[in-house]
mmCIF file of C-alpha atoms in Angstrom:
data_model
loop_
_atom_site.group_PDB
_atom_site.id
_atom_site.type_symbol
_atom_site.label_atom_id
_atom_site.label_comp_id
_atom_site.label_asym_id
_atom_site.label_seq_id
_atom_site.Cartn_x
_atom_site.Cartn_y
_atom_site.Cartn_z
ATOM 1 C CA MET Z 119 0.000 0.000 0.000
ATOM 2 C CA VAL Z 120 0.965 3.659 -0.211
ATOM 3 C CA THR Z 121 0.938 5.602 3.023
ATOM 4 C CA GLY Z 122 0.687 9.364 2.658
ATOM 5 C CA GLY Z 123 1.901 9.045 -0.907
ATOM 6 C CA VAL Z 124 5.235 7.446 0.031
ATOM 7 C CA LEU Z 125 6.256 4.523 -2.136
ATOM 8 C CA CYS Z 126 8.410 2.258 0.008
ATOM 9 C CA THR Z 127 10.520 -0.586 -1.346
ATOM 10 C CA ASN Z 128 8.021 -3.237 -0.268
ATOM 11 C CA CYS Z 129 5.190 -1.313 -1.903
ATOM 12 C CA MET Z 130 7.110 -1.211 -5.164
ATOM 13 C CA ARG Z 131 7.665 -4.956 -5.021
ATOM 14 C CA LEU Z 132 3.954 -5.532 -4.344
ATOM 15 C CA ALA Z 133 3.039 -3.277 -7.234
ATOM 16 C CA GLU Z 134 5.383 -5.176 -9.517
ATOM 17 C CA THR Z 135 3.860 -8.470 -8.446
ATOM 18 C CA ALA Z 136 0.343 -7.171 -9.024
ATOM 19 C CA TYR Z 137 1.250 -6.246 -12.563
ATOM 20 C CA GLY Z 138 2.935 -9.558 -13.261
ATOM 21 C CA MET Z 139 6.364 -8.049 -13.770
ATOM 22 C CA THR Z 140 8.490 -10.541 -11.884
ATOM 23 C CA ALA Z 141 8.962 -13.156 -14.602
ATOM 24 C CA GLY Z 142 12.418 -14.567 -15.350
ATOM 25 C CA ILE Z 143 14.591 -12.593 -17.780
ATOM 26 C CA THR Z 144 17.842 -12.731 -19.664
ATOM 27 C CA MET Z 145 21.191 -11.719 -18.210
ATOM 28 C CA ASN Z 146 21.116 -8.214 -19.642
ATOM 29 C CA GLY Z 147 17.444 -7.581 -18.994
ATOM 30 C CA ALA Z 148 14.678 -8.111 -21.525
ATOM 31 C CA PRO Z 149 13.370 -4.834 -22.938
ATOM 32 C CA CYS Z 150 9.690 -4.578 -22.173
ATOM 33 C CA GLY Z 151 9.028 -1.118 -23.545
ATOM 34 C CA ALA Z 152 9.001 2.011 -21.415
ATOM 35 C CA ARG Z 153 5.740 2.283 -19.567
ATOM 36 C CA ASN Z 154 4.469 4.655 -16.929
ATOM 37 C CA THR Z 155 2.888 2.357 -14.378
ATOM 38 C CA ARG Z 156 0.502 3.301 -11.624
ATOM 39 C CA LEU Z 157 0.723 1.640 -8.254
ATOM 40 C CA ALA Z 158 -1.202 -1.539 -7.535
ATOM 41 C CA ASP Z 159 -3.851 0.309 -5.519
ATOM 42 C CA GLY Z 160 -4.664 2.596 -8.433
ATOM 43 C CA SER Z 161 -2.837 5.645 -7.107
ATOM 44 C CA GLY Z 162 -0.077 7.370 -9.010
ATOM 45 C CA MET Z 163 -0.401 9.788 -11.879
ATOM 46 C CA ASN Z 164 -4.011 10.717 -11.101
ATOM 47 C CA GLY Z 165 -3.786 14.502 -11.158
ATOM 48 C CA ASP Z 166 -4.346 14.951 -7.407
ATOM 49 C CA GLY Z 167 -0.947 16.515 -6.825
ATOM 50 C CA LYS Z 168 2.475 17.134 -8.252
ATOM 51 C CA HIS Z 169 4.210 14.046 -9.538
ATOM 52 C CA ILE Z 170 7.248 11.918 -8.704
ATOM 53 C CA ILE Z 171 8.364 9.439 -11.348
ATOM 54 C CA LEU Z 172 10.783 6.757 -10.185
ATOM 55 C CA ALA Z 173 13.129 5.217 -12.739
ATOM 56 C CA ASP Z 174 13.147 1.438 -12.905
ATOM 57 C CA PRO Z 175 15.679 -0.109 -12.875
ATOM 58 C CA ARG Z 176 17.669 1.924 -10.381
ATOM 59 C CA GLY Z 177 19.828 1.273 -7.318
ATOM 60 C CA PHE Z 178 21.814 -1.851 -6.524
ATOM 61 C CA CYS Z 179 23.196 -3.919 -9.370
ATOM 62 C CA ALA Z 180 24.182 -7.571 -8.934
ATOM 63 C CA GLY Z 181 27.879 -6.787 -8.458
ATOM 64 C CA VAL Z 182 27.219 -4.222 -5.736
ATOM 65 C CA ASP Z 183 24.714 -6.497 -4.018
ATOM 66 C CA ARG Z 184 27.283 -9.312 -3.996
ATOM 67 C CA ALA Z 185 30.061 -7.111 -2.614
ATOM 68 C CA ILE Z 186 27.949 -5.754 0.230
ATOM 69 C CA ALA Z 187 26.579 -9.214 1.018
ATOM 70 C CA THR Z 188 30.168 -10.486 1.185
ATOM 71 C CA VAL Z 189 31.084 -8.089 3.991
ATOM 72 C CA GLN Z 190 27.765 -8.613 5.770
ATOM 73 C CA THR Z 191 28.199 -12.399 5.665
ATOM 74 C CA ILE Z 192 31.622 -12.132 7.282
ATOM 75 C CA LEU Z 193 30.319 -9.740 9.937
ATOM 76 C CA LYS Z 194 27.433 -12.050 10.832
ATOM 77 C CA SER Z 195 29.613 -15.156 11.135
ATOM 78 C CA ALA Z 196 32.677 -13.578 12.780
ATOM 79 C CA SER Z 197 33.983 -14.780 16.121
ATOM 80 C CA PRO Z 198 35.845 -12.554 18.625
ATOM 81 C CA ARG Z 199 39.591 -12.357 17.845
ATOM 82 C CA ASN Z 200 41.287 -10.816 20.883
ATOM 83 C CA GLY Z 201 40.210 -7.284 20.105
ATOM 84 C CA LEU Z 202 40.869 -7.545 16.376
ATOM 85 C CA PRO Z 203 38.154 -6.429 13.927
ATOM 86 C CA PRO Z 204 36.032 -9.088 12.213
ATOM 87 C CA VAL Z 205 37.017 -7.946 8.721
ATOM 88 C CA TYR Z 206 39.182 -5.462 6.831
ATOM 89 C CA VAL Z 207 38.074 -3.981 3.516
ATOM 90 C CA ARG Z 208 40.538 -2.439 1.072
ATOM 91 C CA ARG Z 209 39.088 0.852 -0.186
ATOM 92 C CA GLN Z 210 35.342 1.530 -0.289
ATOM 93 C CA ILE Z 211 33.524 -1.737 -0.902
ATOM 94 C CA VAL Z 212 31.281 0.253 -3.290
ATOM 95 C CA HIS Z 213 31.261 3.960 -4.031
ATOM 96 C CA ASN Z 214 28.605 5.050 -1.564
ATOM 97 C CA ARG Z 215 29.463 6.659 1.741
ATOM 98 C CA HIS Z 216 26.235 5.567 3.437
ATOM 99 C CA VAL Z 217 26.934 1.914 2.667
ATOM 100 C CA VAL Z 218 30.524 2.255 3.888
ATOM 101 C CA ASP Z 219 29.482 4.073 7.073
ATOM 102 C CA ASP Z 220 26.844 1.436 7.817
ATOM 103 C CA LEU Z 221 29.295 -1.452 7.424
ATOM 104 C CA ALA Z 222 31.884 0.401 9.499
ATOM 105 C CA ALA Z 223 29.308 0.840 12.262
ATOM 106 C CA GLN Z 224 28.851 -2.949 12.233
ATOM 107 C CA GLY Z 225 32.580 -3.485 12.776
ATOM 108 C CA ALA Z 226 34.202 -3.527 9.339
ATOM 109 C CA VAL Z 227 37.487 -1.628 9.149
ATOM 110 C CA PHE Z 228 38.225 0.130 5.858
ATOM 111 C CA VAL Z 229 41.815 0.778 4.788
ATOM 112 C CA GLU Z 230 43.276 2.455 1.755
ATOM 113 C CA GLU Z 231 46.221 0.076 1.427
ATOM 114 C CA LEU Z 232 47.096 -3.388 2.723
ATOM 115 C CA SER Z 233 50.091 -1.939 4.579
ATOM 116 C CA GLU Z 234 47.623 -0.499 7.117
ATOM 117 C CA ILE Z 235 46.595 -4.000 8.223
ATOM 118 C CA PRO Z 236 48.724 -5.120 11.206
ATOM 119 C CA ASP Z 237 50.661 -8.380 11.141
ATOM 120 C CA ASP Z 238 48.806 -9.790 14.152
ATOM 121 C CA ALA Z 239 45.522 -9.476 12.255
ATOM 122 C CA VAL Z 240 47.054 -11.308 9.305
ATOM 123 C CA ALA Z 241 48.395 -14.039 11.597
ATOM 124 C CA ALA Z 242 44.952 -14.397 13.184
ATOM 125 C CA GLY Z 243 43.362 -14.935 9.779
ATOM 126 C CA VAL Z 244 41.148 -11.858 9.805
ATOM 127 C CA PRO Z 245 39.526 -11.760 6.339
ATOM 128 C CA VAL Z 246 40.538 -8.982 3.959
ATOM 129 C CA VAL Z 247 37.934 -8.091 1.335
ATOM 130 C CA PHE Z 248 38.806 -6.596 -2.042
ATOM 131 C CA SER Z 249 36.154 -4.149 -3.230
ATOM 132 C CA ALA Z 250 33.746 -4.563 -6.134
ATOM 133 C CA HIS Z 251 36.030 -2.442 -8.323
ATOM 134 C CA GLY Z 252 38.893 -4.951 -8.367
ATOM 135 C CA VAL Z 253 42.625 -4.652 -7.705
ATOM 136 C CA SER Z 254 45.844 -4.901 -9.675
ATOM 137 C CA PRO Z 255 48.123 -7.975 -9.697
ATOM 138 C CA GLN Z 256 50.549 -5.974 -7.563
ATOM 139 C CA VAL Z 257 47.983 -5.753 -4.764
ATOM 140 C CA GLN Z 258 47.177 -9.445 -5.147
ATOM 141 C CA ALA Z 259 50.895 -10.256 -4.884
ATOM 142 C CA GLU Z 260 51.312 -8.178 -1.726
ATOM 143 C CA ALA Z 261 48.391 -9.970 -0.098
ATOM 144 C CA LYS Z 262 49.849 -13.351 -1.028
ATOM 145 C CA ARG Z 263 53.313 -12.392 0.224
ATOM 146 C CA ARG Z 264 51.900 -11.441 3.627
ATOM 147 C CA GLY Z 265 49.762 -14.583 3.813
ATOM 148 C CA MET Z 266 46.444 -12.743 4.041
ATOM 149 C CA PHE Z 267 43.101 -14.497 3.936
ATOM 150 C CA ILE Z 268 41.626 -12.705 0.926
ATOM 151 C CA VAL Z 269 37.955 -12.634 0.003
ATOM 152 C CA ASP Z 270 37.765 -11.134 -3.471
ATOM 153 C CA ALA Z 271 34.463 -9.295 -3.978
ATOM 154 C CA THR Z 272 35.429 -7.924 -7.386
ATOM 155 C CA CYS Z 273 32.379 -7.708 -9.632
ATOM 156 C CA PRO Z 274 32.515 -10.674 -12.054
ATOM 157 C CA LEU Z 275 32.032 -8.274 -14.967
ATOM 158 C CA VAL Z 276 35.154 -6.366 -13.889
ATOM 159 C CA SER Z 277 37.062 -9.625 -13.439
ATOM 160 C CA LYS Z 278 36.142 -10.466 -17.025
ATOM 161 C CA VAL Z 279 37.964 -7.343 -18.245
ATOM 162 C CA HIS Z 280 41.037 -8.272 -16.156
ATOM 163 C CA ARG Z 281 41.088 -11.691 -17.834
ATOM 164 C CA GLU Z 282 40.733 -10.105 -21.251
ATOM 165 C CA VAL Z 283 43.757 -7.876 -20.584
ATOM 166 C CA SER Z 284 45.875 -10.867 -19.593
ATOM 167 C CA ARG Z 285 44.781 -12.860 -22.639
ATOM 168 C CA PHE Z 286 45.351 -10.061 -25.141
ATOM 169 C CA VAL Z 287 48.784 -9.242 -23.712
ATOM 170 C CA ARG Z 288 49.769 -12.912 -24.012
ATOM 171 C CA GLU Z 289 48.696 -12.795 -27.650
ATOM 172 C CA GLY Z 290 50.864 -9.748 -28.350
ATOM 173 C CA TYR Z 291 48.252 -6.985 -28.385
ATOM 174 C CA GLU Z 292 48.473 -3.359 -27.303
ATOM 175 C CA ILE Z 293 45.304 -2.403 -25.437
ATOM 176 C CA VAL Z 294 43.489 0.921 -25.549
ATOM 177 C CA TYR Z 295 41.374 1.181 -22.406
ATOM 178 C CA ILE Z 296 38.646 3.806 -22.131
ATOM 179 C CA GLY Z 297 38.193 4.727 -18.475
ATOM 180 C CA HIS Z 298 38.382 7.397 -15.803
ATOM 181 C CA ARG Z 299 41.874 8.145 -14.528
ATOM 182 C CA GLY Z 300 42.176 7.392 -10.833
ATOM 183 C CA HIS Z 301 38.986 5.332 -10.644
ATOM 184 C CA ASP Z 302 39.618 2.155 -8.653
ATOM 185 C CA GLU Z 303 38.415 -0.067 -11.488
ATOM 186 C CA ALA Z 304 40.672 1.613 -14.044
ATOM 187 C CA VAL Z 305 43.673 1.491 -11.716
ATOM 188 C CA GLY Z 306 43.201 -2.240 -11.250
ATOM 189 C CA VAL Z 307 42.767 -3.006 -14.949
ATOM 190 C CA VAL Z 308 45.726 -0.899 -16.093
ATOM 191 C CA GLY Z 309 47.778 -2.560 -13.358
ATOM 192 C CA GLU Z 310 47.404 -5.887 -15.144
ATOM 193 C CA SER Z 311 49.994 -4.722 -17.680
ATOM 194 C CA PRO Z 312 50.898 -1.008 -17.387
ATOM 195 C CA GLU Z 313 53.307 -1.164 -20.320
ATOM 196 C CA HIS Z 314 50.654 -2.520 -22.706
ATOM 197 C CA VAL Z 315 47.420 -0.907 -21.459
ATOM 198 C CA HIS Z 316 46.947 2.685 -22.658
ATOM 199 C CA LEU Z 317 44.287 4.583 -20.699
ATOM 200 C CA ILE Z 318 42.316 7.317 -22.444
ATOM 201 C CA GLU Z 319 39.283 9.300 -21.282
ATOM 202 C CA HIS Z 320 38.306 11.643 -24.099
ATOM 203 C CA GLU Z 321 38.295 11.890 -27.876
ATOM 204 C CA HIS Z 322 41.234 14.302 -27.867
ATOM 205 C CA ASP Z 323 43.339 11.679 -26.053
ATOM 206 C CA VAL Z 324 43.342 9.586 -29.223
ATOM 207 C CA ALA Z 325 45.814 12.009 -30.817
ATOM 208 C CA ASP Z 326 48.395 11.087 -28.151
ATOM 209 C CA LEU Z 327 48.396 7.421 -29.143
ATOM 210 C CA ASP Z 328 51.001 6.089 -31.560
ATOM 211 C CA PHE Z 329 50.474 2.662 -33.122
ATOM 212 C CA GLN Z 330 51.722 1.398 -36.469
ATOM 213 C CA PRO Z 331 49.596 -0.469 -39.038
ATOM 214 C CA GLY Z 332 49.902 -4.199 -38.514
ATOM 215 C CA GLN Z 333 50.406 -3.821 -34.768
ATOM 216 C CA LYS Z 334 47.858 -5.900 -32.884
ATOM 217 C CA LEU Z 335 45.446 -3.476 -31.239
ATOM 218 C CA VAL Z 336 42.286 -4.009 -29.215
ATOM 219 C CA LEU Z 337 39.791 -1.768 -27.418
ATOM 220 C CA LEU Z 338 38.487 -2.379 -23.885
ATOM 221 C CA THR Z 339 36.357 -0.154 -21.645
ATOM 222 C CA GLN Z 340 35.606 0.495 -18.002
ATOM 223 C CA THR Z 341 32.401 -1.364 -17.146
ATOM 224 C CA THR Z 342 30.667 1.677 -15.627
ATOM 225 C CA LEU Z 343 30.735 3.596 -18.922
ATOM 226 C CA SER Z 344 27.724 3.307 -21.215
ATOM 227 C CA VAL Z 345 27.616 2.766 -24.963
ATOM 228 C CA ASP Z 346 26.524 6.379 -25.503
ATOM 229 C CA GLU Z 347 29.270 7.673 -23.241
ATOM 230 C CA THR Z 348 32.047 5.900 -25.127
ATOM 231 C CA ALA Z 349 30.645 6.299 -28.653
ATOM 232 C CA GLY Z 350 32.656 9.413 -29.517
ATOM 233 C CA VAL Z 351 35.950 7.985 -28.283
ATOM 234 C CA VAL Z 352 35.328 4.673 -30.056
ATOM 235 C CA ALA Z 353 34.565 6.490 -33.302
ATOM 236 C CA ALA Z 354 37.752 8.555 -33.011
ATOM 237 C CA LEU Z 355 39.799 5.417 -32.376
ATOM 238 C CA LYS Z 356 38.335 3.589 -35.370
ATOM 239 C CA GLU Z 357 38.922 6.602 -37.596
ATOM 240 C CA ARG Z 358 42.614 6.789 -36.698
ATOM 241 C CA PHE Z 359 43.290 3.073 -36.209
ATOM 242 C CA ASP Z 360 40.844 1.367 -38.526
ATOM 243 C CA TRP Z 361 42.243 -2.076 -37.733
ATOM 244 C CA ILE Z 362 41.567 -1.828 -33.985
ATOM 245 C CA GLU Z 363 39.619 -4.808 -32.671
ATOM 246 C CA GLU Z 364 36.841 -4.898 -30.122
ATOM 247 C CA PRO Z 365 36.423 -7.661 -27.534
ATOM 248 C CA PRO Z 366 34.128 -10.609 -28.377
ATOM 249 C CA SER Z 367 31.422 -9.229 -26.076
ATOM 250 C CA SER Z 368 30.807 -5.777 -24.699
ATOM 251 C CA ASP Z 369 32.539 -4.778 -21.492
ATOM 252 C CA ILE Z 370 29.762 -2.312 -20.726
ATOM 253 C CA CYS Z 371 27.933 -3.338 -17.549
ATOM 254 C CA TYR Z 372 24.309 -4.232 -18.223
ATOM 255 C CA ALA Z 373 23.268 -2.249 -15.124
ATOM 256 C CA THR Z 374 25.034 0.919 -16.278
ATOM 257 C CA GLN Z 375 23.260 0.910 -19.623
ATOM 258 C CA ASN Z 376 19.883 -0.044 -18.158
ATOM 259 C CA ARG Z 377 19.924 2.722 -15.541
ATOM 260 C CA GLN Z 378 20.899 5.351 -18.061
ATOM 261 C CA THR Z 379 18.140 4.270 -20.440
ATOM 262 C CA ALA Z 380 15.580 4.422 -17.620
ATOM 263 C CA VAL Z 381 16.643 7.835 -16.335
ATOM 264 C CA LYS Z 382 16.599 9.282 -19.845
ATOM 265 C CA THR Z 383 13.017 8.098 -20.283
ATOM 266 C CA VAL Z 384 12.019 9.584 -16.928
ATOM 267 C CA ALA Z 385 13.751 12.895 -17.629
ATOM 268 C CA GLU Z 386 11.796 13.287 -20.858
ATOM 269 C CA GLN Z 387 8.612 13.407 -18.739
ATOM 270 C CA ALA Z 388 9.926 15.690 -15.978
ATOM 271 C CA GLN Z 389 11.027 19.260 -15.343
ATOM 272 C CA CYS Z 390 13.608 18.278 -12.717
ATOM 273 C CA VAL Z 391 15.529 15.097 -11.902
ATOM 274 C CA VAL Z 392 17.181 14.040 -8.657
ATOM 275 C CA ILE Z 393 19.887 11.373 -8.807
ATOM 276 C CA VAL Z 394 20.854 9.745 -5.520
ATOM 277 C CA GLY Z 395 24.514 8.749 -5.406
ATOM 278 C CA SER Z 396 27.934 9.752 -4.102
ATOM 279 C CA ALA Z 397 30.246 12.162 -5.903
ATOM 280 C CA ASN Z 398 32.924 9.476 -6.407
ATOM 281 C CA SER Z 399 30.431 7.103 -8.022
ATOM 282 C CA SER Z 400 31.144 7.176 -11.747
ATOM 283 C CA ASN Z 401 27.772 5.748 -12.719
ATOM 284 C CA SER Z 402 25.849 8.137 -10.436
ATOM 285 C CA VAL Z 403 27.577 11.196 -11.856
ATOM 286 C CA ARG Z 404 26.920 9.982 -15.374
ATOM 287 C CA LEU Z 405 23.245 9.379 -14.549
ATOM 288 C CA MET Z 406 22.976 13.055 -13.627
ATOM 289 C CA GLU Z 407 24.617 14.023 -16.918
ATOM 290 C CA VAL Z 408 22.291 11.786 -18.934
ATOM 291 C CA ALA Z 409 19.284 13.236 -17.126
ATOM 292 C CA GLN Z 410 20.454 16.775 -17.842
ATOM 293 C CA GLU Z 411 20.950 16.000 -21.511
ATOM 294 C CA ALA Z 412 17.386 14.652 -21.705
ATOM 295 C CA LEU Z 413 15.945 17.595 -19.784
ATOM 296 C CA GLY Z 414 17.661 20.153 -21.984
ATOM 297 C CA ARG Z 415 16.459 23.673 -21.205
ATOM 298 C CA ARG Z 416 13.292 22.439 -19.510
ATOM 299 C CA GLY Z 417 14.959 21.963 -16.150
ATOM 300 C CA ARG Z 418 17.912 20.853 -14.072
ATOM 301 C CA ALA Z 419 19.284 17.533 -12.876
ATOM 302 C CA HIS Z 420 20.856 17.298 -9.430
ATOM 303 C CA ARG Z 421 22.946 14.660 -7.652
ATOM 304 C CA VAL Z 422 22.645 14.203 -3.888
ATOM 305 C CA ASP Z 423 24.079 11.733 -1.418
ATOM 306 C CA ASP Z 424 20.764 11.765 0.406
ATOM 307 C CA ALA Z 425 17.639 13.870 0.903
ATOM 308 C CA SER Z 426 19.375 16.264 3.316
ATOM 309 C CA GLU Z 427 21.314 17.749 0.389
ATOM 310 C CA MET Z 428 18.208 18.767 -1.577
ATOM 311 C CA ASP Z 429 17.325 22.447 -1.896
ATOM 312 C CA PRO Z 430 13.563 23.170 -1.942
ATOM 313 C CA SER Z 431 14.166 25.971 -4.446
ATOM 314 C CA TRP Z 432 15.072 23.331 -7.057
ATOM 315 C CA PHE Z 433 11.383 22.458 -7.274
ATOM 316 C CA ASP Z 434 9.861 25.923 -7.643
ATOM 317 C CA GLY Z 435 7.408 25.803 -10.530
ATOM 318 C CA VAL Z 436 8.067 22.104 -11.082
ATOM 319 C CA GLU Z 437 5.102 19.773 -11.555
ATOM 320 C CA THR Z 438 6.959 16.506 -12.172
ATOM 321 C CA VAL Z 439 10.231 15.325 -10.599
ATOM 322 C CA GLY Z 440 12.118 12.302 -11.841
ATOM 323 C CA VAL Z 441 14.101 10.277 -9.313
ATOM 324 C CA SER Z 442 16.735 7.598 -9.809
ATOM 325 C CA SER Z 443 19.865 6.315 -8.116
ATOM 326 C CA GLY Z 444 23.282 4.922 -8.909
ATOM 327 C CA ALA Z 445 24.136 1.226 -8.865
ATOM 328 C CA SER Z 446 25.609 1.408 -5.357
ATOM 329 C CA VAL Z 447 22.704 3.228 -3.668
ATOM 330 C CA PRO Z 448 20.367 1.527 -1.146
ATOM 331 C CA ASP Z 449 16.624 1.900 -1.785
ATOM 332 C CA ALA Z 450 16.218 3.519 1.638
ATOM 333 C CA LEU Z 451 18.011 6.625 0.381
ATOM 334 C CA VAL Z 452 15.590 6.924 -2.548
ATOM 335 C CA ASP Z 453 12.682 6.461 -0.131
ATOM 336 C CA GLY Z 454 14.111 9.373 1.854
ATOM 337 C CA VAL Z 455 14.074 11.602 -1.219
ATOM 338 C CA VAL Z 456 10.440 10.677 -1.914
ATOM 339 C CA GLU Z 457 9.499 11.469 1.686
ATOM 340 C CA ALA Z 458 11.295 14.817 1.526
ATOM 341 C CA LEU Z 459 9.325 15.783 -1.582
ATOM 342 C CA LEU Z 460 5.941 15.150 0.066
ATOM 343 C CA PRO Z 461 5.783 18.451 2.009
ATOM 344 C CA LEU Z 462 6.507 20.246 -1.269
ATOM 345 C CA GLY Z 463 3.279 18.906 -2.745
ATOM 346 C CA PHE Z 464 4.638 15.889 -4.633
ATOM 347 C CA SER Z 465 2.030 13.380 -3.495
ATOM 348 C CA ASP Z 466 1.588 11.271 -6.647
ATOM 349 C CA VAL Z 467 4.161 8.527 -7.125
ATOM 350 C CA SER Z 468 4.553 6.317 -10.178
ATOM 351 C CA TYR Z 469 7.429 4.695 -12.012
ATOM 352 C CA VAL Z 470 8.677 4.128 -15.511
ATOM 353 C CA GLU Z 471 10.012 0.671 -16.252
ATOM 354 C CA THR Z 472 12.258 0.227 -19.273
ATOM 355 C CA VAL Z 473 13.999 -3.112 -18.660
ATOM 356 C CA LYS Z 474 13.570 -6.024 -16.290
ATOM 357 C CA GLU Z 475 16.628 -7.219 -14.372
ATOM 358 C CA ASN Z 476 17.120 -10.585 -12.719
ATOM 359 C CA MET Z 477 20.890 -10.851 -12.442
ATOM 360 C CA HIS Z 478 22.437 -12.555 -9.417
ATOM 361 C CA PHE Z 479 26.047 -13.374 -8.576
ATOM 362 C CA VAL Z 480 26.989 -15.996 -5.981
ATOM 363 C CA LEU Z 481 29.256 -15.080 -3.069
ATOM 364 C CA PRO Z 482 33.045 -15.267 -3.597
ATOM 365 C CA ALA Z 483 34.561 -18.739 -3.628
ATOM 366 C CA ALA Z 484 36.543 -18.095 -0.421
ATOM 367 C CA LEU Z 485 33.283 -17.736 1.533
ATOM 368 C CA ARG Z 486 31.547 -20.654 -0.168
ATOM 369 C CA LYS Z 487 34.461 -22.959 0.657
ATOM 370 C CA ARG Z 488 34.331 -21.904 4.291
#
């Protein structure tokens, strides 16, 4: 049901069930056509108030869900270790400060580098979790040298790109990798073979590359970049190096593309869009950019970590607000945004569904073996 116009997570699930939208799907999500769906009780876009349109899909992807569940599983099963923490996590498990703060409050200790983990914790077998973004072979080697009990929560789609780098280097290729400099995922992938992986971000970076005809050359991309986002760079690469190869299957994460498609559809029906996600979340920032492109001059898109960062003036003269969230954002934070919009007169809540998702990744092997 909907209480006071607030659409909670359970209500959304009930609405989906009522409309028969929980059938099995393919790995990448089966397109079902964008549709603006009212809630199961008949409320929604009924003209009784200003409107909120929720993008669907939004929020947690399978890789993020797996990474968070990995840390939570360790926390729940941990035994006291003479004052040592139950688990260490290298870097943010996912790029969302609320998720990190919540896990830290439960006892997880986050470190930037493995050198921060004391030897007595290593000797005691305290698990060390690698984040969803992956790590370089150098980090893996350091962990092995120190005898750490590693639980690798790298998203399987990111691991796939790591394997591709290793395979292409073995076969004598130079690799052009489209990604964001300094992003944890890009750092890990480039670290597979720094002398053979050439990181570029923008079209103008292509001019700095120097490859000769006949040289084996392949293109790979950061998983959190969409097809639209990389199209210009890919075109520039193919124009200059027309023999460049692409991997057998796309490296683009299904969740990245699906969320951008959904938010674009929502933005086309709104005068303002709010994206929930942290500033260091590549996919959240890009969602805001996609929303702004779709809004054009009709309105503005904003990114917030949570509802407390919203400015009521954003919604002056606005009748319809679109809301979505990055792939590492809990539903509770979106619920908070919806609740914060209620006093501003946004009492009608509906959602636009563009693709169904039913992806699930099992926990890392180290936990399953235990």
